[in-house]
Tab-separated table of N, CA and C in Angstrom:
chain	number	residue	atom	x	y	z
A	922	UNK	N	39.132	35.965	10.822
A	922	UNK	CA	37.780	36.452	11.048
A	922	UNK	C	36.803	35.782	10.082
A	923	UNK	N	37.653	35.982	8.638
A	923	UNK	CA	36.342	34.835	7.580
A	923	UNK	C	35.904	33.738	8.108
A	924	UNK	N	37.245	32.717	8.280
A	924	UNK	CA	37.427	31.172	8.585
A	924	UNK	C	36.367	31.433	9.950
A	925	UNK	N	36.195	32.326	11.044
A	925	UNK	CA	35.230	31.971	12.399
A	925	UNK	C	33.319	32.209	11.898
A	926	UNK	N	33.599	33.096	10.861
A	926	UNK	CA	32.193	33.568	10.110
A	926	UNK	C	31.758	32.466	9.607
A	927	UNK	N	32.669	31.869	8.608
A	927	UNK	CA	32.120	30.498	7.858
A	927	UNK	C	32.029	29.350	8.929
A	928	UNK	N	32.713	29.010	9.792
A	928	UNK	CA	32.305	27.849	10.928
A	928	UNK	C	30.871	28.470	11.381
A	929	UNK	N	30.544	29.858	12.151
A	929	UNK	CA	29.523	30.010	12.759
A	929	UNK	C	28.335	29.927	11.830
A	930	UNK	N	28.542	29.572	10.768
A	930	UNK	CA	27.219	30.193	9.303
A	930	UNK	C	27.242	28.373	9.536
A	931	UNK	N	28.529	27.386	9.127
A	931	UNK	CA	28.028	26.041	9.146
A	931	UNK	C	27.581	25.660	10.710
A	932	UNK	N	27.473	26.056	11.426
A	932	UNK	CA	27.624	25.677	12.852
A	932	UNK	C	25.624	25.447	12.648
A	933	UNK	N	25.409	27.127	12.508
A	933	UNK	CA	24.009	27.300	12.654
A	933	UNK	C	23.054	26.495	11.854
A	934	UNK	N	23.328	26.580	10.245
A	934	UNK	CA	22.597	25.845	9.548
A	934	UNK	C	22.917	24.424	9.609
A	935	UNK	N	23.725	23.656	10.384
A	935	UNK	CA	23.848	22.280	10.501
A	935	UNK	C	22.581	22.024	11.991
A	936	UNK	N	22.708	23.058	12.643
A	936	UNK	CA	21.517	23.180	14.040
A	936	UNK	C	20.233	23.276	13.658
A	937	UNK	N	19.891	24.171	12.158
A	937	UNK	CA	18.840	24.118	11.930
A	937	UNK	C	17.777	22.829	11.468
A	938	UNK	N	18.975	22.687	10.796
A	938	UNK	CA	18.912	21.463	9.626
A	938	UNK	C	18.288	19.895	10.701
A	939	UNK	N	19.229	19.831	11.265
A	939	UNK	CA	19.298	19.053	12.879
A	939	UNK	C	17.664	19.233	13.496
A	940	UNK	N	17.170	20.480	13.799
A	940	UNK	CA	16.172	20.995	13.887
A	940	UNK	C	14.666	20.385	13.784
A	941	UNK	N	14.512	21.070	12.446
A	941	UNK	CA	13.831	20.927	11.337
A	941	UNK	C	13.665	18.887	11.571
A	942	UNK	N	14.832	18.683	11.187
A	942	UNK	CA	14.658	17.127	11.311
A	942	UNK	C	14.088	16.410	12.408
A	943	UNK	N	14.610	16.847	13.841
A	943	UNK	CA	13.953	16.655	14.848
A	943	UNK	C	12.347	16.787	14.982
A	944	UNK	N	12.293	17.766	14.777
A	944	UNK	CA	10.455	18.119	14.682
A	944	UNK	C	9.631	17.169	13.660
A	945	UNK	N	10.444	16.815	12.259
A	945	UNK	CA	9.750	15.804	11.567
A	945	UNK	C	9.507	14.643	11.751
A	946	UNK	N	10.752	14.124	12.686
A	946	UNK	CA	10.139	12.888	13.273
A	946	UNK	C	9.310	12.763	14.562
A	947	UNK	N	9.253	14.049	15.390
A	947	UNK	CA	8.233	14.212	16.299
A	947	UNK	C	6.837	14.564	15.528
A	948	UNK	N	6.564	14.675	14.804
A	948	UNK	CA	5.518	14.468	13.864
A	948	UNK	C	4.868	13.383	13.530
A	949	UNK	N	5.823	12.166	13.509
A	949	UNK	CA	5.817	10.999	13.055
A	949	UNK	C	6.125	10.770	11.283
A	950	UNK	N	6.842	11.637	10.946
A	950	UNK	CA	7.146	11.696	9.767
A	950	UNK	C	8.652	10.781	9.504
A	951	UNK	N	8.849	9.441	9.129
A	951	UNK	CA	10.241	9.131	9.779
A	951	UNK	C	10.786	8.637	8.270
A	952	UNK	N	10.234	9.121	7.126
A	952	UNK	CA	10.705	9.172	5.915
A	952	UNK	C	11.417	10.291	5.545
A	953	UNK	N	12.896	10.925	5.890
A	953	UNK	CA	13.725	11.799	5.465
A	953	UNK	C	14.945	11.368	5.497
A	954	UNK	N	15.640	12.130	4.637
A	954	UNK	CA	17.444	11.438	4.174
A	954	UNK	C	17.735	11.964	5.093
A	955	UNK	N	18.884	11.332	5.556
A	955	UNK	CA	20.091	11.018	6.372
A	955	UNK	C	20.875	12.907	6.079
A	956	UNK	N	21.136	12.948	7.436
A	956	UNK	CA	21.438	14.829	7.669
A	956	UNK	C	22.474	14.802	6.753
A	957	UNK	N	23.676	15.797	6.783
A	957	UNK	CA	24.661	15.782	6.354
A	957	UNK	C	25.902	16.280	7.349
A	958	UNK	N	26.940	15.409	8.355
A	958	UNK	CA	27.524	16.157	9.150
A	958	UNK	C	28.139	17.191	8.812
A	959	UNK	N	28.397	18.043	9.979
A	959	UNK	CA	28.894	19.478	9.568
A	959	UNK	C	28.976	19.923	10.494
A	960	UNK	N	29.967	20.760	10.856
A	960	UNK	CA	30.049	21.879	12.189
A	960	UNK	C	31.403	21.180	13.363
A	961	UNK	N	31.265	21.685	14.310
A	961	UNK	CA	31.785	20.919	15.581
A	961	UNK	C	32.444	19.689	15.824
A	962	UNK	N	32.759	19.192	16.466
A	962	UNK	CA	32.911	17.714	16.406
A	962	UNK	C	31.723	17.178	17.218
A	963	UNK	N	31.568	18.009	18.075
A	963	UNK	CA	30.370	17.812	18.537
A	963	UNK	C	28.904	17.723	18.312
A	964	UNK	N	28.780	18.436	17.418
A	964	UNK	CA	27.634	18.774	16.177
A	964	UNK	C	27.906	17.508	15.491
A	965	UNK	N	28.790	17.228	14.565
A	965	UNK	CA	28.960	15.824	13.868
A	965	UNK	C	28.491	14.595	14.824
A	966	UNK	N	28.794	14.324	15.980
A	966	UNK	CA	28.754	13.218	16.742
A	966	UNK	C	26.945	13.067	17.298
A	967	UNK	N	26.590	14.288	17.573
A	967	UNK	CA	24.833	14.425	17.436
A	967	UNK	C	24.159	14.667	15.887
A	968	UNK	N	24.858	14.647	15.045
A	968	UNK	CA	23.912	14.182	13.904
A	968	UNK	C	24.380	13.165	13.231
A	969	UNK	N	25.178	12.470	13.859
A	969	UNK	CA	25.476	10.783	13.524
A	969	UNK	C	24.498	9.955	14.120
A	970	UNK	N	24.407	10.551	15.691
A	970	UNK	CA	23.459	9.820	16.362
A	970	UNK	C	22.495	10.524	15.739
A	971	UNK	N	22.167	11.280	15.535
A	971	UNK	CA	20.785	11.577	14.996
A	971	UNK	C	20.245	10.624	13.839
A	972	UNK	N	21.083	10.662	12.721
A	972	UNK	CA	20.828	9.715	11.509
A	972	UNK	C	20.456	8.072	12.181
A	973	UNK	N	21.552	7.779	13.028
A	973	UNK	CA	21.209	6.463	13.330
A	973	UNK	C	20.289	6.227	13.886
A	974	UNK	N	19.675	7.180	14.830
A	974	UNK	CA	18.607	6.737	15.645
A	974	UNK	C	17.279	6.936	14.618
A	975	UNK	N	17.162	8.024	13.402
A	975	UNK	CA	15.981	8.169	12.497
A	975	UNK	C	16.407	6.958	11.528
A	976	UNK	N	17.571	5.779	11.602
A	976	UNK	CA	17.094	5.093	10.529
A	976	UNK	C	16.160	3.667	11.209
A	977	UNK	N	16.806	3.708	12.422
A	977	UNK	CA	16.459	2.698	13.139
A	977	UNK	C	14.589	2.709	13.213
A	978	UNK	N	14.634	4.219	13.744
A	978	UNK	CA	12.994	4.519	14.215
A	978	UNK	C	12.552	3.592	12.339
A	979	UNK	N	12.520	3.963	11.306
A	979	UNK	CA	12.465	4.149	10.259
A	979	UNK	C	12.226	2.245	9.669
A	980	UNK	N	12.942	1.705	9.864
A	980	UNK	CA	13.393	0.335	9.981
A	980	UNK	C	12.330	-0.205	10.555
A	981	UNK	N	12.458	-0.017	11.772
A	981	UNK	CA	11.394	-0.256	13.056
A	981	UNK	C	9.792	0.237	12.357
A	982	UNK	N	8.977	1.072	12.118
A	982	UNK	CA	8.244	1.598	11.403
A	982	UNK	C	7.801	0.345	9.910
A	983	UNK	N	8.929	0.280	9.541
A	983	UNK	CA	8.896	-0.792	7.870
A	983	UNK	C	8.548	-1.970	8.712
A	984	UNK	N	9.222	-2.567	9.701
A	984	UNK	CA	8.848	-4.197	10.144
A	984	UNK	C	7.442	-4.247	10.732
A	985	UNK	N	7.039	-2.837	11.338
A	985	UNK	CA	5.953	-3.372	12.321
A	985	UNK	C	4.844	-3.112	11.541
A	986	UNK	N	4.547	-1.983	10.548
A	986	UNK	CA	3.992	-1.630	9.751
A	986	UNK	C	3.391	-3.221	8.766
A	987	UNK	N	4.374	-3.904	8.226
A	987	UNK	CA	4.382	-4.623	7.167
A	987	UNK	C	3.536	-5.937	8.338
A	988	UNK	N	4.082	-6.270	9.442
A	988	UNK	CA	3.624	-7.420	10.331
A	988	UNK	C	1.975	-7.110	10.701
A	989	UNK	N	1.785	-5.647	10.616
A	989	UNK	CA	-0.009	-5.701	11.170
A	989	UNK	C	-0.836	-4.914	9.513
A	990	UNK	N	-0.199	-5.063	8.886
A	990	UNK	CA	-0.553	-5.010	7.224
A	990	UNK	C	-0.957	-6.510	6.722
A	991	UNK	N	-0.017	-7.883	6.896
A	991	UNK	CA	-0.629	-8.780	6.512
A	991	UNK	C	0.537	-9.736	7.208
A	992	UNK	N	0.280	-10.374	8.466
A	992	UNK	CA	0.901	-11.212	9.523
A	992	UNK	C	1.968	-12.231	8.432
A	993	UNK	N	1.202	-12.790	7.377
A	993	UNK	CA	1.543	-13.541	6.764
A	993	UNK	C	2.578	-13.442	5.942
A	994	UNK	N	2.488	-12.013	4.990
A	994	UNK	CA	2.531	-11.016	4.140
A	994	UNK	C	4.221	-10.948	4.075
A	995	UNK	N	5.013	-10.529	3.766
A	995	UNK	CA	6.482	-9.909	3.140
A	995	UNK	C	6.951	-8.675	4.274
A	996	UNK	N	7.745	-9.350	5.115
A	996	UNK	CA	7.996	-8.559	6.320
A	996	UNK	C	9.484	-8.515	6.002
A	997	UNK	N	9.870	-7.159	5.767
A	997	UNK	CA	11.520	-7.117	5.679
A	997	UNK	C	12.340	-7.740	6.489
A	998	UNK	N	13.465	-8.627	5.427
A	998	UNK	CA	14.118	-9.458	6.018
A	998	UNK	C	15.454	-8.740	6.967
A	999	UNK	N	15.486	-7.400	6.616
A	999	UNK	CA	16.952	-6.162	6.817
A	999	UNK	C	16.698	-6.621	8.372
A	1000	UNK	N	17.476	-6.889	9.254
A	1000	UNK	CA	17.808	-6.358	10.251
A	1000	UNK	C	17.797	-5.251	10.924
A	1001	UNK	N	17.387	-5.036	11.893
A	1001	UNK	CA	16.913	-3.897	12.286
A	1001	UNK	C	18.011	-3.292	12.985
A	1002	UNK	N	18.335	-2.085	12.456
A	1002	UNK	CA	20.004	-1.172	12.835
A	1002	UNK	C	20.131	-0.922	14.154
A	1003	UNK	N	20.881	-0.493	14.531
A	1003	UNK	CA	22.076	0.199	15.632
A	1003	UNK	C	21.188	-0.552	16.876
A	1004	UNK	N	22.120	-0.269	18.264
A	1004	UNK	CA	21.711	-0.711	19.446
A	1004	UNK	C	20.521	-1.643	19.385
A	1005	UNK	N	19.535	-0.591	19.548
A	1005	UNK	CA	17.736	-0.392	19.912
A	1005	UNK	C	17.159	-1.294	18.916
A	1006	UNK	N	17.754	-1.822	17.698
A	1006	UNK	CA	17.147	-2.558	16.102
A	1006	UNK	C	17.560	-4.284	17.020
A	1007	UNK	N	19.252	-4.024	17.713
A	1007	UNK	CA	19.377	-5.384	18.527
A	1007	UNK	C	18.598	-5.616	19.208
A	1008	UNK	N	17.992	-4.529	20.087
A	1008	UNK	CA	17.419	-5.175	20.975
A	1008	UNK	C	15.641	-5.490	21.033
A	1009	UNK	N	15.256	-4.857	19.829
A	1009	UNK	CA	13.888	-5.000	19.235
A	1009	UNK	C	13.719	-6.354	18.457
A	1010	UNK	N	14.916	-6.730	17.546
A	1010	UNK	CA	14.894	-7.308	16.962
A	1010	UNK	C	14.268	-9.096	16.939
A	1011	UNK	N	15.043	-9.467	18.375
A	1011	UNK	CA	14.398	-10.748	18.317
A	1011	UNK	C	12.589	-10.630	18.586
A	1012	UNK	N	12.115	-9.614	19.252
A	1012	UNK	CA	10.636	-9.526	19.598
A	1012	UNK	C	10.005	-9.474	18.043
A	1013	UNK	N	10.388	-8.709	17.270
A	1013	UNK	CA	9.855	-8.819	16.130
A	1013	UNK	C	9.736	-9.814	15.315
A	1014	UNK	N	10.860	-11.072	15.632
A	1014	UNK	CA	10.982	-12.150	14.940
A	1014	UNK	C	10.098	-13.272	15.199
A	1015	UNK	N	9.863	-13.036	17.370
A	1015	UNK	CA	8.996	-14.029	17.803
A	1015	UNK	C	7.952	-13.762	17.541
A	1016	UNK	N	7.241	-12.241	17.109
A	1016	UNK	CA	5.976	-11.887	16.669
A	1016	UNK	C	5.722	-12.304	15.402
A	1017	UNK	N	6.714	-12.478	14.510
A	1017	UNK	CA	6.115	-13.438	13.022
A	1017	UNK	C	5.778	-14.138	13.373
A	1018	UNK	N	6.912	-14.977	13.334
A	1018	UNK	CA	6.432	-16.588	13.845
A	1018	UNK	C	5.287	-16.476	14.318
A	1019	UNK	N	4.983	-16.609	15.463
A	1019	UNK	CA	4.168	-16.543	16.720
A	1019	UNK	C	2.764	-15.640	15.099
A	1020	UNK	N	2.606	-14.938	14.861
A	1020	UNK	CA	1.475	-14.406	13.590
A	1020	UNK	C	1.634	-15.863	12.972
A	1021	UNK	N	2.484	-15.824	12.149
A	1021	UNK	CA	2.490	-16.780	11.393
A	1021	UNK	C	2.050	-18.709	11.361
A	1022	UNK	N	2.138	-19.028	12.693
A	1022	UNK	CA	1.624	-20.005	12.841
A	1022	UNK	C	-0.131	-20.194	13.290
A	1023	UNK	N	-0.191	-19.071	13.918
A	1023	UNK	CA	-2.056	-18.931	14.130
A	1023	UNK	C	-2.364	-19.072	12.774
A	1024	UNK	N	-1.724	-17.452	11.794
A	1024	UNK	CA	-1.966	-17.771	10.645
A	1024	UNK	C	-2.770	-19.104	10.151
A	1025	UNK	N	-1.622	-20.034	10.285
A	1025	UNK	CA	-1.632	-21.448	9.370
A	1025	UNK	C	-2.454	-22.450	10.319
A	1026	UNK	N	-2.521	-22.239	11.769
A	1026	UNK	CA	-4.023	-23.070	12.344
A	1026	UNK	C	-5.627	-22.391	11.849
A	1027	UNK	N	-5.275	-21.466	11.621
A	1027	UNK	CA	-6.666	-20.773	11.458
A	1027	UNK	C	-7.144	-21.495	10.284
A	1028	UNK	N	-5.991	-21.296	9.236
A	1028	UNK	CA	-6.486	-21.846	7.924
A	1028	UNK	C	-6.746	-23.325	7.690
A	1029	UNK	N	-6.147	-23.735	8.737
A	1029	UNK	CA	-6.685	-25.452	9.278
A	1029	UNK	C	-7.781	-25.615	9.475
A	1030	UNK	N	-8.053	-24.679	10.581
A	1030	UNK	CA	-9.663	-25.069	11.140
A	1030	UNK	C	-10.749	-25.003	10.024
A	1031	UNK	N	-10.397	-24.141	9.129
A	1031	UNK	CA	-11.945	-23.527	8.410
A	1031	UNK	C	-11.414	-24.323	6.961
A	1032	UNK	N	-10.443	-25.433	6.499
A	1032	UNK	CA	-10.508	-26.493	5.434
A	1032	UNK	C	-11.341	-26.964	5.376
């Protein structure tokens, strides 16, 4: 009876927790640590994906952020994580470049 009390006590506060986190990045808040699994196996396997998908958003956020901050400027070199970071990834790369060379005609024209 303890051992089903203590699963249902981690069950809930791993849901909350889960929660809470969800709503912060529907906020657009995508600066928070990584959950802590707990509960279910099932519960663990949605806040794995959960973590991965808030580091990615997070990642994603740092590259695009830094590219319309200063085209030119110090754009993280990290790779952009899981699945969705693959498949973003080369667009973000052709968007330097592609910044980066107007960049350097612009500064041609007006020598």
């Amino acid at each position: 009876m303890l051992h089903t009390l203590q699963a249902e006590q981690i069950t809930s506060t791993s849901t909350r927790l889960l929660e809470v986190a969800a709503r912060r990045i529907q906020s657009g808040d995508l600066d928070l640590p990584a959950l802590e699994p707990a509960g279910p196996r099932e519960l663990v396997a949605t806040i794995n994906a959960f973590n991965d998908m808030a580091s990615t958003l997070a990642a994603v956020e740092r590259h695009t952020s830094a590219l319309a901050e200063t085209p030119v400027g110090h754009v993280p070199e990290e790779p952009l994580p899981g699945r969705t970071g693959l498949a973003i990834q080369p667009t973000i790369d052709r968007l330097r470049t592609t910044m980066s060379r107007a960049e350097a005609q612009r500064a041609e024209l007006y020598e």
